[in-house]
CSV table of C-alpha atoms in Angstrom, one decimal:
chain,number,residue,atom,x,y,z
A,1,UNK,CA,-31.2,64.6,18.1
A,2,UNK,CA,-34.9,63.8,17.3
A,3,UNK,CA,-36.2,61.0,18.8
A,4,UNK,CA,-37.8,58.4,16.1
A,5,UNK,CA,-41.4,58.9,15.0
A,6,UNK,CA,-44.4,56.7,15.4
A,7,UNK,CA,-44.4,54.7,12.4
A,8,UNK,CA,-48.3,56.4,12.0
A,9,UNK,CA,-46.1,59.8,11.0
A,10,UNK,CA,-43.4,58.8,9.0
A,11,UNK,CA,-43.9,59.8,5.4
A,12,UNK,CA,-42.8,59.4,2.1
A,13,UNK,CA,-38.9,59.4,1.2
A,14,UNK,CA,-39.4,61.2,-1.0
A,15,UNK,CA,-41.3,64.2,0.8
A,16,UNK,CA,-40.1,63.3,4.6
A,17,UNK,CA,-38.0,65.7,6.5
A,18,UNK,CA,-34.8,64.0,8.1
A,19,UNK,CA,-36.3,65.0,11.6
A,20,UNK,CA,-39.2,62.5,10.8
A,21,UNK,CA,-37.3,59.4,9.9
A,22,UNK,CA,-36.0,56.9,12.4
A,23,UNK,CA,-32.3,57.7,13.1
A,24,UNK,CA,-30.9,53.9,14.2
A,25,UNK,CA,-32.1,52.8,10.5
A,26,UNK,CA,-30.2,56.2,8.8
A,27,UNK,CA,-27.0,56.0,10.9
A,28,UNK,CA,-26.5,51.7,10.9
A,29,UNK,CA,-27.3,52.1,6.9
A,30,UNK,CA,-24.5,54.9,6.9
A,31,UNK,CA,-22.2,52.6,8.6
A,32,UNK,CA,-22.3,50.2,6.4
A,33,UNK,CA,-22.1,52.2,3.5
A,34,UNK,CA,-19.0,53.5,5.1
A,35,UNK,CA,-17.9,49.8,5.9
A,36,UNK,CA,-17.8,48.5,2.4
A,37,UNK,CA,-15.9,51.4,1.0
A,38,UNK,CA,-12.5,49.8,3.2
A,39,UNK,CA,-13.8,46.5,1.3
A,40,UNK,CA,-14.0,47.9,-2.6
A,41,UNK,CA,-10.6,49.7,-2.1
A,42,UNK,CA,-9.0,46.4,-0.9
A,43,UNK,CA,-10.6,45.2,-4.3
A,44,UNK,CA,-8.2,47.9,-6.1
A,45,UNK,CA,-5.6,47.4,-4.1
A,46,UNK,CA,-5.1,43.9,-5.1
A,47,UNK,CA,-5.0,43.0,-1.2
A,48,UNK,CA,-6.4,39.5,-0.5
A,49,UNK,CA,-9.7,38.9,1.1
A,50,UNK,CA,-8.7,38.0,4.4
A,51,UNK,CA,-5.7,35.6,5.3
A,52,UNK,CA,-3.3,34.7,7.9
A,53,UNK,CA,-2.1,38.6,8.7
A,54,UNK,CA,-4.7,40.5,11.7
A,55,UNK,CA,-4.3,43.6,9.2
A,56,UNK,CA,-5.7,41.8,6.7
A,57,UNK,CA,-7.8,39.5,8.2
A,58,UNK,CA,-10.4,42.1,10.3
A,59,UNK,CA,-10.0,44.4,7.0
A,60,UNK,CA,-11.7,42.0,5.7
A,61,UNK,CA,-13.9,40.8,8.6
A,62,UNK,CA,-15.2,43.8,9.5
A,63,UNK,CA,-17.2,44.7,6.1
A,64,UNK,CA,-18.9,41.1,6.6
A,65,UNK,CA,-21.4,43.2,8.2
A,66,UNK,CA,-22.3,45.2,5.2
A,67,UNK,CA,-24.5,42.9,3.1
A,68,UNK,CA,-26.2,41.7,5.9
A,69,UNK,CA,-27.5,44.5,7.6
A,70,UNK,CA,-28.4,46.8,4.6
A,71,UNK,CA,-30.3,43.5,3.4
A,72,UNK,CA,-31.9,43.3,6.6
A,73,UNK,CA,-33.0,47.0,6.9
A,74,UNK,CA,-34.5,47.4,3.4
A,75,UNK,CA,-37.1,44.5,4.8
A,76,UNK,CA,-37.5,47.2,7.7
A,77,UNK,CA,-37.4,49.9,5.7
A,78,UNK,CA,-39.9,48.4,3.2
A,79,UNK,CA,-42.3,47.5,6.3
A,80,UNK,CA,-42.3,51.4,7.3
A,81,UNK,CA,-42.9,52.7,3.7
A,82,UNK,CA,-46.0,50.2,3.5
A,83,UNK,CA,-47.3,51.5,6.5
A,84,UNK,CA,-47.7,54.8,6.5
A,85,UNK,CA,-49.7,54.3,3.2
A,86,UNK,CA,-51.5,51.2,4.5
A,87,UNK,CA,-52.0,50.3,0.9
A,88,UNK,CA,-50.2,47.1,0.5
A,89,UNK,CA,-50.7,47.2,-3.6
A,90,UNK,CA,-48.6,50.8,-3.5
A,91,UNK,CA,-45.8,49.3,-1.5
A,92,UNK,CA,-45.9,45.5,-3.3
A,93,UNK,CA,-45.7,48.3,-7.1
A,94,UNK,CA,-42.5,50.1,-5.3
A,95,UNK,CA,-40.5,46.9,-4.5
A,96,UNK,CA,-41.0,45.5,-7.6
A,97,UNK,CA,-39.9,48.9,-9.6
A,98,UNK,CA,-37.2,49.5,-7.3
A,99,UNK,CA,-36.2,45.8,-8.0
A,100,UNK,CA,-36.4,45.8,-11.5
A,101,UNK,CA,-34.4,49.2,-11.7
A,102,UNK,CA,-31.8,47.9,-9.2
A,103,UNK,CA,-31.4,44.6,-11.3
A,104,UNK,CA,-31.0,46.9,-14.7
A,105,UNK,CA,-28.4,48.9,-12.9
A,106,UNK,CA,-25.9,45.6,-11.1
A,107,UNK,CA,-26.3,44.3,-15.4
A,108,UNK,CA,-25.0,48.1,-16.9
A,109,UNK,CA,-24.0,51.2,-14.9
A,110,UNK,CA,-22.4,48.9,-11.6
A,111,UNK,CA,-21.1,46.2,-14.0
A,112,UNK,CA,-19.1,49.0,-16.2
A,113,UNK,CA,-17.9,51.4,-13.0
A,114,UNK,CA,-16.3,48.3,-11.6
A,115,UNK,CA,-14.2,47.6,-14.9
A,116,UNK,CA,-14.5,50.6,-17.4
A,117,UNK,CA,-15.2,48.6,-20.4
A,118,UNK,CA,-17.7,47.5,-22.5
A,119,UNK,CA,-17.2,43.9,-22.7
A,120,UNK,CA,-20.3,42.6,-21.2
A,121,UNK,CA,-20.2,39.8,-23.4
A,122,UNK,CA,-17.2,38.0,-21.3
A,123,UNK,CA,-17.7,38.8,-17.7
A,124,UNK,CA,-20.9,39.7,-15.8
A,125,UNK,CA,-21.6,40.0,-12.0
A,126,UNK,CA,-24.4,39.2,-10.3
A,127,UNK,CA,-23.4,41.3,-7.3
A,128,UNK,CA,-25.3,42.7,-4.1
A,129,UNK,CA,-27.2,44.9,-5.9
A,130,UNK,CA,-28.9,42.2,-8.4
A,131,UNK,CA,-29.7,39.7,-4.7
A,132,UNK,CA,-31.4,42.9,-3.6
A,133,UNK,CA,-33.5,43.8,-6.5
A,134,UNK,CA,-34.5,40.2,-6.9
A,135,UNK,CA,-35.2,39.8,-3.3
A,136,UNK,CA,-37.8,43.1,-3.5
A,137,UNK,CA,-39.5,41.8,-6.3
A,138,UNK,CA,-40.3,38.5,-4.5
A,139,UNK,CA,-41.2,40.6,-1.4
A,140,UNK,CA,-43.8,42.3,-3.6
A,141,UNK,CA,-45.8,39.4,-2.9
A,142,UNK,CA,-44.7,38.9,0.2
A,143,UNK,CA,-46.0,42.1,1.6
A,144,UNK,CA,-49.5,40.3,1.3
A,145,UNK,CA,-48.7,38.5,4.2
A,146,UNK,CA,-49.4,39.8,7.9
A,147,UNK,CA,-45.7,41.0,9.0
A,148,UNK,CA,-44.9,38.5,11.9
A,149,UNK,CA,-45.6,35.7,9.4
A,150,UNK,CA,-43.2,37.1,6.7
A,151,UNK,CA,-40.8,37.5,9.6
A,152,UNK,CA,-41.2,34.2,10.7
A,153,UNK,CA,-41.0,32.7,7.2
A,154,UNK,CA,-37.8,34.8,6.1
A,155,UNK,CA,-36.1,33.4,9.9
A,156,UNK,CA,-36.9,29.5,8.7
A,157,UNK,CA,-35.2,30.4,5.2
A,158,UNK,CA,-31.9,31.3,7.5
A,159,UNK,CA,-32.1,28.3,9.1
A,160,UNK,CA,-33.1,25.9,6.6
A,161,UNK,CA,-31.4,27.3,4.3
A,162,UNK,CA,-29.4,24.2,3.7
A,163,UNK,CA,-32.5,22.2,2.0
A,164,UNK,CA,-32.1,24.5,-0.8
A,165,UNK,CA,-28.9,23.2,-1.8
A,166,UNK,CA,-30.1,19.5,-2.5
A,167,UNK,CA,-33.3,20.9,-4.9
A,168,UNK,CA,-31.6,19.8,-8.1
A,169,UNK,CA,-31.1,16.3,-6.6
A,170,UNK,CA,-34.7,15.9,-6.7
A,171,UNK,CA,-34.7,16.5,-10.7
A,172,UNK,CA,-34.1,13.2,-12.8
A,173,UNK,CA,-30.7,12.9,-14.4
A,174,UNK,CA,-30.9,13.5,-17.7
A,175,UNK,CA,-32.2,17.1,-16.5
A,176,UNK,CA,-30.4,17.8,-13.5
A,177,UNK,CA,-27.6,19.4,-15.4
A,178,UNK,CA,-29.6,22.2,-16.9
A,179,UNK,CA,-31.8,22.9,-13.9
A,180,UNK,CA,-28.8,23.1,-11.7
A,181,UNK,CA,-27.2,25.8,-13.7
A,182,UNK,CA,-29.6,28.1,-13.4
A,183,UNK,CA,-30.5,27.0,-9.3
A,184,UNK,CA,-27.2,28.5,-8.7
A,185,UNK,CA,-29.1,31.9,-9.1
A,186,UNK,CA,-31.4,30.5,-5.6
A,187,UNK,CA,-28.5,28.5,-4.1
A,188,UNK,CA,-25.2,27.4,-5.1
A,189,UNK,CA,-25.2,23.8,-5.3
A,190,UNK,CA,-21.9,22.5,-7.1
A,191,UNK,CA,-23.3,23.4,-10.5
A,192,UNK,CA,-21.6,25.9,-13.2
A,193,UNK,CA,-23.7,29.1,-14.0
A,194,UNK,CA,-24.4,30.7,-17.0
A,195,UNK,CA,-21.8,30.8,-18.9
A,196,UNK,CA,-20.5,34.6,-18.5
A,197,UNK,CA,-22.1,35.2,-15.7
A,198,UNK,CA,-20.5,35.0,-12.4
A,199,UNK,CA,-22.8,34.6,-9.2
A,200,UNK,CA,-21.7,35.6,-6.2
A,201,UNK,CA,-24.7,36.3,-4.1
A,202,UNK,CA,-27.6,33.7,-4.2
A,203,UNK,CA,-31.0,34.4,-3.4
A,204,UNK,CA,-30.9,32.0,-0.4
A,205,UNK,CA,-30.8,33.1,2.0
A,206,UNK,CA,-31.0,36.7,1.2
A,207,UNK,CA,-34.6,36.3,0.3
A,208,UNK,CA,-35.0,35.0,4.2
A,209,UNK,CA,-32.9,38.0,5.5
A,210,UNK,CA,-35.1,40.9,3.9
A,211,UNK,CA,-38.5,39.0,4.8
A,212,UNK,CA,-36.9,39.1,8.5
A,213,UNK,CA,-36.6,42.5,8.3
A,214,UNK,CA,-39.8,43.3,7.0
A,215,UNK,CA,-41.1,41.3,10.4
A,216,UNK,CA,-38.7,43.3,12.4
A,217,UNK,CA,-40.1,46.8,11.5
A,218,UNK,CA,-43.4,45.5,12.9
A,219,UNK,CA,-41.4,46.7,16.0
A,220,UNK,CA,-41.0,50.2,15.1
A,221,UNK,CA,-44.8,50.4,16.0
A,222,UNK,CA,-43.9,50.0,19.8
A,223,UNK,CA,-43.4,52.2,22.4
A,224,UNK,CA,-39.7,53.1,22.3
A,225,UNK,CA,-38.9,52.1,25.7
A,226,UNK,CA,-40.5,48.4,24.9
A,227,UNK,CA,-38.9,48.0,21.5
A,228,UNK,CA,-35.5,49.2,22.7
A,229,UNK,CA,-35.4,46.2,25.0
A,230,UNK,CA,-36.9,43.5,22.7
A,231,UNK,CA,-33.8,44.8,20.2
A,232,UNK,CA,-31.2,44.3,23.3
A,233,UNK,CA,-33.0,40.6,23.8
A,234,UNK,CA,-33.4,39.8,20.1
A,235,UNK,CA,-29.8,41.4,19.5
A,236,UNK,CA,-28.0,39.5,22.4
A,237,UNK,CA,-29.4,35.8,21.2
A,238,UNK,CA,-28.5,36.2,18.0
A,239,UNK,CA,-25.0,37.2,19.4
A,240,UNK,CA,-24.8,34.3,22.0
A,241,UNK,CA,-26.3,31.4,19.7
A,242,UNK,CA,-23.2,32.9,17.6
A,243,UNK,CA,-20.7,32.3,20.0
A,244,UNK,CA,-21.6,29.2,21.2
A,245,UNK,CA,-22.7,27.5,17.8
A,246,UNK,CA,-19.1,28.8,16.1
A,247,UNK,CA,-17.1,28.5,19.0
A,248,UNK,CA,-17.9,24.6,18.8
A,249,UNK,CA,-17.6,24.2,14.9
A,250,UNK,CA,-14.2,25.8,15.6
A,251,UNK,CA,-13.3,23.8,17.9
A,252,UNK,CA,-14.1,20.9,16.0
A,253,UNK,CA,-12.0,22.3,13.3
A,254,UNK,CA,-15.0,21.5,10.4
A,255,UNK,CA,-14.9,23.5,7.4
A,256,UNK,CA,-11.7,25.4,9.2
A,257,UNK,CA,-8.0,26.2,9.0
A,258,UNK,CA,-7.2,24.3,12.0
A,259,UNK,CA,-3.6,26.5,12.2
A,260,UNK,CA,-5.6,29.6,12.8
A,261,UNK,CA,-5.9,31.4,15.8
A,262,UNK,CA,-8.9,30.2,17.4
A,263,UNK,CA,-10.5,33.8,17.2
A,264,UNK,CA,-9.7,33.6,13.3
A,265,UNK,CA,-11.8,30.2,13.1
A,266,UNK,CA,-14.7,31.7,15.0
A,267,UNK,CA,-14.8,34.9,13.0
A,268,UNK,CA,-14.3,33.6,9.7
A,269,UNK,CA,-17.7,32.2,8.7
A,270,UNK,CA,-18.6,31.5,5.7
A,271,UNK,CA,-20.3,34.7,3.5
A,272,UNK,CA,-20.8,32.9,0.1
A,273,UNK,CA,-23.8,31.4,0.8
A,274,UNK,CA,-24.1,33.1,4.3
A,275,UNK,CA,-24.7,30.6,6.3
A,276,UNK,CA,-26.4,30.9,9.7
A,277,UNK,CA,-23.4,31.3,11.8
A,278,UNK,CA,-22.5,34.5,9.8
A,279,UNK,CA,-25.6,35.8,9.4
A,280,UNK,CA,-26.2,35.8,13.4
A,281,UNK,CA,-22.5,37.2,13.8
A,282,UNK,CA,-23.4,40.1,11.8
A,283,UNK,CA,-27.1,40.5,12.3
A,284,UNK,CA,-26.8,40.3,16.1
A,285,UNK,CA,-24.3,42.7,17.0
A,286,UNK,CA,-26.3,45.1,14.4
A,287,UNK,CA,-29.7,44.6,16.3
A,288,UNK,CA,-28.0,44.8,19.3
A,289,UNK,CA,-26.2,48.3,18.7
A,290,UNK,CA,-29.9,49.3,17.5
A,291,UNK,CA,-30.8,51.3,21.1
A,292,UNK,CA,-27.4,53.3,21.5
A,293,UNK,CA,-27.2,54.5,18.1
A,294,UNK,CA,-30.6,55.9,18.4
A,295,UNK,CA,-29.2,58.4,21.1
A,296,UNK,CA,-26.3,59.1,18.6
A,297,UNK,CA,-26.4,63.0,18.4
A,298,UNK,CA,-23.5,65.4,17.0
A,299,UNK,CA,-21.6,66.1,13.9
A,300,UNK,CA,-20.0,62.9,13.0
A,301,UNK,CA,-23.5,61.1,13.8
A,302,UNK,CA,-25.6,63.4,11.5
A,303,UNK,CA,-22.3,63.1,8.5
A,304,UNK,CA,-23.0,59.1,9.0
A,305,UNK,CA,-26.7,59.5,8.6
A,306,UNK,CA,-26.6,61.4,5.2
A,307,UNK,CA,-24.9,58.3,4.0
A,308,UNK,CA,-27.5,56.0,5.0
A,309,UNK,CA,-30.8,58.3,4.0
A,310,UNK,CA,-28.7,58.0,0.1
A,311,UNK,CA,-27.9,54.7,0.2
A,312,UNK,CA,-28.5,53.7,-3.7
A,313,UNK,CA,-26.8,57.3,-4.7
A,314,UNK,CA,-23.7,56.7,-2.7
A,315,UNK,CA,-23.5,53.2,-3.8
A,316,UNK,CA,-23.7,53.9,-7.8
A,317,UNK,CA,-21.2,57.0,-7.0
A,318,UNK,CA,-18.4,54.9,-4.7
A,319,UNK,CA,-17.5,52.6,-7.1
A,320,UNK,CA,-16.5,54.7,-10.1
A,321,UNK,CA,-14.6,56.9,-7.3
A,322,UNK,CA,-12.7,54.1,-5.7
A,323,UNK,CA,-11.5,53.2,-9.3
A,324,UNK,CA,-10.3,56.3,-10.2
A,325,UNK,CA,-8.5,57.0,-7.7
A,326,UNK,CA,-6.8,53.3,-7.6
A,327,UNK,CA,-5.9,54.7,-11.5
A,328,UNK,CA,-4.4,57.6,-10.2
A,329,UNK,CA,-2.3,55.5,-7.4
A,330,UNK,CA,-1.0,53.5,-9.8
A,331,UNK,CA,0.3,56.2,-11.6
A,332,UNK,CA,2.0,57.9,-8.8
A,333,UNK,CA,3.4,55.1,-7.8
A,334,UNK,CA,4.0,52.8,-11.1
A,335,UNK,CA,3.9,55.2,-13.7
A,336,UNK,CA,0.7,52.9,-15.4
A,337,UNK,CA,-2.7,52.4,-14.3
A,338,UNK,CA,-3.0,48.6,-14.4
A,339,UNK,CA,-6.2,48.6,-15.8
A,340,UNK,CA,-5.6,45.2,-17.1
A,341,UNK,CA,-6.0,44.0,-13.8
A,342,UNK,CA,-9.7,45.5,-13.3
A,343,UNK,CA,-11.2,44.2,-16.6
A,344,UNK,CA,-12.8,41.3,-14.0
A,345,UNK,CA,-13.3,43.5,-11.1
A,346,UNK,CA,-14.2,42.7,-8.1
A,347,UNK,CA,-12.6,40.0,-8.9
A,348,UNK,CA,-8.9,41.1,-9.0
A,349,UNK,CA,-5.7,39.4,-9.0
A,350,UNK,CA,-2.2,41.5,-9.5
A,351,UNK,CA,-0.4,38.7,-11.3
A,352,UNK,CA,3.1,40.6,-9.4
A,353,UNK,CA,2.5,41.3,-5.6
A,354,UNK,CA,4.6,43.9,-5.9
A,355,UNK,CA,2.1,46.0,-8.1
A,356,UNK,CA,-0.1,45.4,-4.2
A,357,UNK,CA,-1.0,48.4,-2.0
A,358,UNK,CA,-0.1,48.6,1.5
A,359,UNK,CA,-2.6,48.5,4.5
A,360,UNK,CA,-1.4,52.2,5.1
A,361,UNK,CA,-2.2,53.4,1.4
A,362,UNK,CA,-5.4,51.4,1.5
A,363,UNK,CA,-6.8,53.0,4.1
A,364,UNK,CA,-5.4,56.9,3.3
A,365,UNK,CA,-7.5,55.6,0.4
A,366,UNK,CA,-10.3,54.9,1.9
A,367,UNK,CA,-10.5,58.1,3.9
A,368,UNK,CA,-10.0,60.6,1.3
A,369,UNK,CA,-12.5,58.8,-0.9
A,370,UNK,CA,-15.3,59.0,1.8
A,371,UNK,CA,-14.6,62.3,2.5
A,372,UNK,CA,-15.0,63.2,-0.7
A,373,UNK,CA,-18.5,60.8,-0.9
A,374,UNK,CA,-19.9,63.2,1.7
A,375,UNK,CA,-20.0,66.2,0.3
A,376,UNK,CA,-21.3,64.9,-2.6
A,377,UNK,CA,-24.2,62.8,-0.7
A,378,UNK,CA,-25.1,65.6,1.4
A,379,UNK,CA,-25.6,68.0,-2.0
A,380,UNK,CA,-27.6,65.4,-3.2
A,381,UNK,CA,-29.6,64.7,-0.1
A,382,UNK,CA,-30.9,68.3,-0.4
A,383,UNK,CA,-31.6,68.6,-3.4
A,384,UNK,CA,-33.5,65.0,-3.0
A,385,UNK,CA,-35.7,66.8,0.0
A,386,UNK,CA,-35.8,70.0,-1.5
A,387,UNK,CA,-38.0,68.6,-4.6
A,388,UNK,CA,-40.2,66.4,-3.3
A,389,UNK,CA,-42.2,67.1,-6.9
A,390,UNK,CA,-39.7,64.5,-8.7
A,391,UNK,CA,-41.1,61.6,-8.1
A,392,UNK,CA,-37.6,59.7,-9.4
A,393,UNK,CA,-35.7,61.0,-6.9
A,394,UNK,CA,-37.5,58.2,-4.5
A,395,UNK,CA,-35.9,55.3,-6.5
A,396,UNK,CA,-32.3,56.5,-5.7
């Protein structure tokens, strides 16, 4: 495998070979692409999101690390685009068109693949996918700022992120009610939304996550020896402040099912808002796994990569996939698709548990659906890099 470029030589995505880019970003983005596949089947399946059952329960846990680490890497990522430009005003225009178009898509193409039908006007999402455009049009202005101090601001959004949630207290009365319905958009603070519109990721602390990132790719600039060891040191406290700070709030039972296993406690933290604890359970391991994977070489590490150098393409394409082939279970299985059951999606709820999947048929699934992803990302991927000419072919 090629070792990572100097940040000085990376170049466009849209023009760079695969040599050039830096393989721990590629193959950590392709894991978690892969990761939240197992997530959005569950979603079809009509299997809960977590509960009492270890089958269940890590099927769930282990996609936690999705949203944070792709969040966290398009502040990297966004860090090495601006500098190998070094034009801060041509990296602040791409975040907010990518943004914008990212926002367009969660409101029409991801909001229809996720229920095939038209009725926008009684259920919208605002999913991943809107949190991130947002969050890269409010790091178009952030870019201005020298990296470590965008860092260091998005790592004090983390951690205070609980301030944001007593804002609308600060508004008189008689106005409090209308603010708050729309703060639920920054921070969910006991308020109802928009009516229609169903938030389930806030910009807080998202915003803080990304803006971390961007500081982190400052890094990338190092020699790879040096880096490598600040990402085992960086990677390790995140991990251990983890442990210790969640292994005491499950101990003390707060904001816990104190009949769970002690491990369940610990690793069920909570994702909507992330708080801290989660954000350093899944952030730290991610950091910390940042040296290995760099080394990563062979066939299954270069099919992983093409995942993560496609990320917006595989994402727009998995959904549709996973839900026809949940259509297509059904069938086999039931003789009827269940559709009915989707027209909220990913919010589902089989009103008979026995119209649920198995673990088993989940992840059989899963497997033929990524498979499938593959050689349809890869296709694209070369086509992408074999036209550097259309300039559209950056955005996705």
């Amino acid at each position: 495998m090629i070792a990572a470029a100097p940040t000085s030589q990376l170049r466009d995505p849209a023009t760079d070979t695969i040599q050039s880019r830096i393989q721990s970003v590629d193959f950590i983005r392709g894991i978690v692409m892969i990761l939240m596949a197992i997530d959005h089947v569950r979603v079809y399946s009509g299997l809960p999101a977590g509960g009492p059952e270890a089958g269940i329960f890590f099927t769930r846990w282990v996609t936690h690390f999705c949203a944070p680490l792709f969040v966290f890497l398009s502040g990297t990522s966004a860090y090495l685009y601006g500098a190998k430009s070094e034009d801060k005003s041509k990296l602040s225009r791409y975040l907010l068109t990518r943004g914008a178009l990212l926002i367009l898509l969660e409101f029409t193409v991801i909001r229809f693949s996720w229920t095939f039908n038209f009725n926008y006007g009684e259920f919208f999402l605002a999913g991943v996918i809107w949190m991130i455009g947002a969050c890269m049009i409010m790091m178009a202005g952030l870019v201005y700022l020298k990296a470590i101090w965008a860092g260091l601001l998005g790592v004090a959004i983390i951690f205070l992120q609980d301030f944001f949630a007593g804002v609308p207290g600060l508004i008189p009365e008689g106005s409090r009610q209308g603010f708050g319905r729309y703060w639920e958009f920054i921070y969910a603070s006991g308020f109802e939304g928009p009516e229609g519109i169903t938030i389930l990721y806030v910009l807080v602390p998202w915003i803080g996550v990304m803006a971390a990132g961007y500081g982190f790719g400052k890094l990338f600039e190092l020699e790879p020896a040096k880096r490598n060891r600040l990402f085992l040191w960086i990677g390790s406290l995140a991990t251990l402040l983890f442990i210790i700070g969640g292994s005491g709030m499950a101990m003390s039972n707060e904001g816990a099912d104190e009949d769970a296993p002690f491990i369940f406690q610990l690793l069920n933290q909570r994702k909507y808002p992330a708080s801290q604890f989660y954000l350093l359970m899944t952030l730290g391991p991610g950091i910390l796994a940042m040296p290995f994977v760099e080394r990563t070489r062979g066939r299954i590490s270069e099919a992983i990569k093409v995942f993560g150098r496609v990320p917006l393409f595989y994402y727009l394409l998995h959904i549709p996939v996973i839900h026809v082939s949940a259509v297509l279970v059904n069938l086999l299985r039931e003789g009827q698709t269940l559709s009915q059951y989707y027209d909220t999606a990913p919010y589902v709820w089989f009103q008979e548990p026995g119209h649920q999947w198995s673990l088993p048929l989940l992840y059989l699934v899963f497997a033929i659906d990524v498979v499938m992803l593959f050689f349809i990302c890869r296709a694209y991927e070369r086509y992408k890099f074999a036209h550097p000419e259309k300039k559209w072919l950056k955005l996705i």
